[in-house]
Amino acid sequence: MSGREYEFPPAALFEPIAICPYRERSVRVDGCLGDWSESEILPALGELAGGEQYATLRSAWNEHGLFLAVEVEKQEPIVTNRQTPSAGDAIELFIDTRGARSGHRATQFCYHLVILPTGPGSGGQEPVIWREPIRRSLQRSPEPDFDAIRVAAGLGDDCYAMELAFEPDSLHGYEPAEGLRIGFAAVIHDIQRGRQYWGTAPDFPYERDPSTWSLLEHGPPDP
Amino acid sequence: MLEQLLEAVAGESGFDLDTPFEELADEHQRLVLYGTGDRELRVNDRLIARFRGLVPSIEETSRLSSRFRKRVGRILRDLPCPTCNGGRVNAEAAAARFRGRTIVELCSEPLSETAAFFSSVELSEREHDLTGEILEEITRRLRLLDEVGLGYLTLNRSAPSLSGGESQRVRLAGQIGSGLTGVLYVLDEPTVGVHPSDNERMLQALKDLRDLGNTALVVEHDEQTLREADHLIDLGPGSGPDGGEVIASGTPNQVMRRKTSQTGQFLAGELQVPVPAERRPVSGPPRNGDPQEGWLSIIGARHHNLRNIDAHFPLGVLTCVTGPSGSGKTSLVNEILYPELAYHLHGAQDVGGPHRRILGLEQVDGVINIDQNPIGQTPRSSPVTYTGLFDLVRELYSMLPEAMVRGYGPERFSFNKKGGRCEACEGMGRRLVEMHFLPDVWVECEECGGRRYNAETCDIEYRGRSIADVLEMTAGEALEHFDRFPRIRHILQTMVDVGLGYLPLGQPAPMLSGGEAQRVKLARELAKPARGHTVYLLDEPTTGLHCADVLKLLEVLQRLVEAGNTVIVIEHNLDVMKVADWIIDLGPGGGDGGGEIVATGPPEDIAASERSTTGPFLRAALERSRREQPQWQAVSRPPARSDHRAALEALAEDTQRPWERDGRAWHLGPETPTGEPRQWEAGALETFIELAASALGLEDADWADRQYVRLYRDGEGDWVARARTDRQWDVRLQIRAPKGIFEQSRLEQALKLPTWDEIDDLPRYGKRPRVRINTRSRDYDLITVWGFFEHEICSQAFRQMVERALQPEPVAVVAE
Ligand SMILES: Nc1ncnc2c1ncn2[C@@H]1O[C@H](COP(=O)(O)OP(=O)(O)O)[C@@H](O)[C@H]1O
Ligand SMILES: [Mg+2]
Ligand SMILES: [Zn+2]
Ligand SMILES: [Zn+2]
């Protein structure tokens, strides 16, 4: 279900570049969004893709890495499916650490990551993250350094939150710096409410074509 | 968000979003169309954007995926290039003239005229040396195109705008021109869309090919082609499972003598479409453009080649619009009449091609265009879903004893919903594989082998067939299989009546031919309750039909008319023309040689017309035909809903739903209705019901529902306590308590229920209290407890809460 039907996707009219603000103190990756500020919420690009808008994304960066948070409203209990992530609650991230937006084929800087808010870990409570291969890549990117990627989930009765921190070099070629632009898109899955997109749109071949992702620009440190 | 982005584009460039596009300055129009290029606009302090512009973004997205290409195709229109005015050549080339004519002019007139022009050219000796051979070749090729009946086309028509039959004939002309020998040519219904007068030329072209030393193999229903063939191979005897054999093989005369060959019998004149002895009476057509009762008139039609004509369609009869290819039938009927009726009667968006007025609309209630467009784009759509048959069949399957015992509802048998379908292919039976640079392809799902359903769903059988089997049945087989169900039978019978008895019910929409799609639409319309005063439009409905099926189709069209409707068909098939009540014949030729009404009246009048190209063929057909008065029946009404219910209930007679049979076992059983293991403790539910029943002074609760166990005060009225049992990880217990006696935090403290997060080893999460009071209702406070363990419900505090909440209602004291 792709939500609202459109003749022509408004997302195709623009190449958005969202500002990822600088923050002095690193985010505590604990699944609780208390230490994020209002100004770190990403613009609601999901509206361009149509469908229900039930998730909010936040981002920030500093020398210690890139921080992301996704907050998802839930009506039904969380379910996850490791085999078919789209058959449950899941978040897909698409990151191109060079953010060129020119080629239609993935390079060694492109990643497709899948994150489940709960999973098979101890007691099923730990979130799970893995990387999916990107079809038709020109070059396959090196395996992410999962020790340098921190993930935490906070599970509530009517929402869940995911926090992620990518340390420098956790993804090939990622070196946070002012003005850096990375390719970025996200797809949030919820079987009841359909998919919510950020920075790309349904029917775009975003799973294989990095030119369909938006850009995230690392903003300047506050004066 | 979209507004913000658009505002940024307009604000930055200095125009106003409320200004209509035509009134924008040129530079702003260019910006909307072609974007801001690399320039980045600041939308707000957290967002920058480049605006691509309409043209590049449409081009870009249609390159991205084939799905977009299709979708974008719908909003794009081809317009003549503004620089060359559609002439395709630059100014220098367009200025060059040969005998006073430019290349653009020569390419934009019907090629029969172009051909005449070139053959009339006389060359000087010098000119002959220079251009003689070229000129001969041009003349020869044009003549070939003309000979296959394409003289009305212009040379500059783009290939995609040609109909299938036209492009087939263009290729045919090219082949004859090539002079190859020893080639086997295979043609599929080359006469589609060809007027009988052009047929002869086309046949001549095929014979020319043969005489050059080639073989032509033609799949065809057209009588004239069959008669002139050197050899016939007749397959049959029936269609689908009833076909597949060679019934006759030989010269047309040999085939005619074969009694078992339907084709032979038609050729021999044994089987034929009889001409009605008496046609339906039609009063004389209106004169000089006045409105007249019983007529629908288009006045001053000027679309394409139509020459400012007045066309009058009689209402309540079967009308046939005839004429050579390119004479203007489609322009008149599909491009003026249909859009105008749809616009006025149904508020559709498009308006018809140029014409002055349309009269008589008030006598018509609706219009239905039964065209040959696909009934859907994905395999989710198929005849069984499109005709509404599947809803009935799913209902039937859900009423089967085994389905009832398992608690399967109609949705379980849907391949569009989770539950009963195969999840690997999401009920499609196939999976879409995107191919680089090639159109996407569908492959069969390996999980279900194309059956679309999971194994449990296929366990449920009616007369030995599962729902997946039903999708593979032909309409004819299904008619027998479901003969006890009047409404199902009714729809299937109409499918058989329109000649679709051989069609598998679940055949995916993209795999239906245009003619099949058209007949599926016709069947759907026929199966609906008769409406009367509706205009049905059909463009060449006999395409792909064998003579025997044409007979059936005509029967169906007549039934629509008998029910008080108007049927207008565009046809080249003489069997249809000769049984029509009225004919409007366009012509006399195609393109600029057409666009007039040459003759109009009952078929006999057309047959007698001197000018009509159709006339002589119709005359011959009428002379060959038997006359008899058919007994047409009006379309049958769909059987009453109640009859259908009765048939279904007979099926389910003694079967009770599992919750009706043994509610306790249903609600306390080891699995939820969706088949997952029930995790909460049965004792929790039992204890709750016992507590509530005893507080209310009842023996037991009402267990006979699929989802809920309910308790009523004094056993009637609205429920006062209930439990929802169909979820895997909690049983939701609810009580309607008198207002104001409970308070959230006090109740939390009293019950001491840990939150989900505080219970280890449960994959159910949440920080919120598991007891909540909702005070929004005026009449009661709703207490909800998410139960799991029995011991929690057995606590002293819980018992007290139930007793207080359900205490006998205080007697209202009415003040004097
Ligand atoms: N899209 C079009 N653009 C220009 N001319 C057209 C177009 N479609 C049809 N015509 C021309 O209009 C005339 C009538 O065509 P049409 O109504 O399709 O005839 P028919 O249905 O009788 O075969 C023909 O000369 C045809 O070539
Ligand atoms: Mg036509
Ligand atoms: Zn041009
Ligand atoms: Zn399948």
PDB file of C-alpha atoms and ligand atoms in Angstrom, chain B residues 422 425 445 447-448, ligand 4:
ATOM      1  CA  CYS B 422       0.864 -17.193  -0.168  1.00  0.00           C
ATOM      2  CA  CYS B 425       4.277 -13.708  -3.741  1.00  0.00           C
ATOM      3  CA  CYS B 445       6.208 -18.048  -7.503  1.00  0.00           C
ATOM      4  CA  GLU B 447       6.667 -21.103  -2.940  1.00  0.00           C
ATOM      5  CA  CYS B 448       3.073 -21.818  -4.005  1.00  0.00           C
TER       6      CYS B 448
HETATM    7 ZN    ZN C   4       3.271 -17.699  -3.980  1.00  0.00          ZN
END
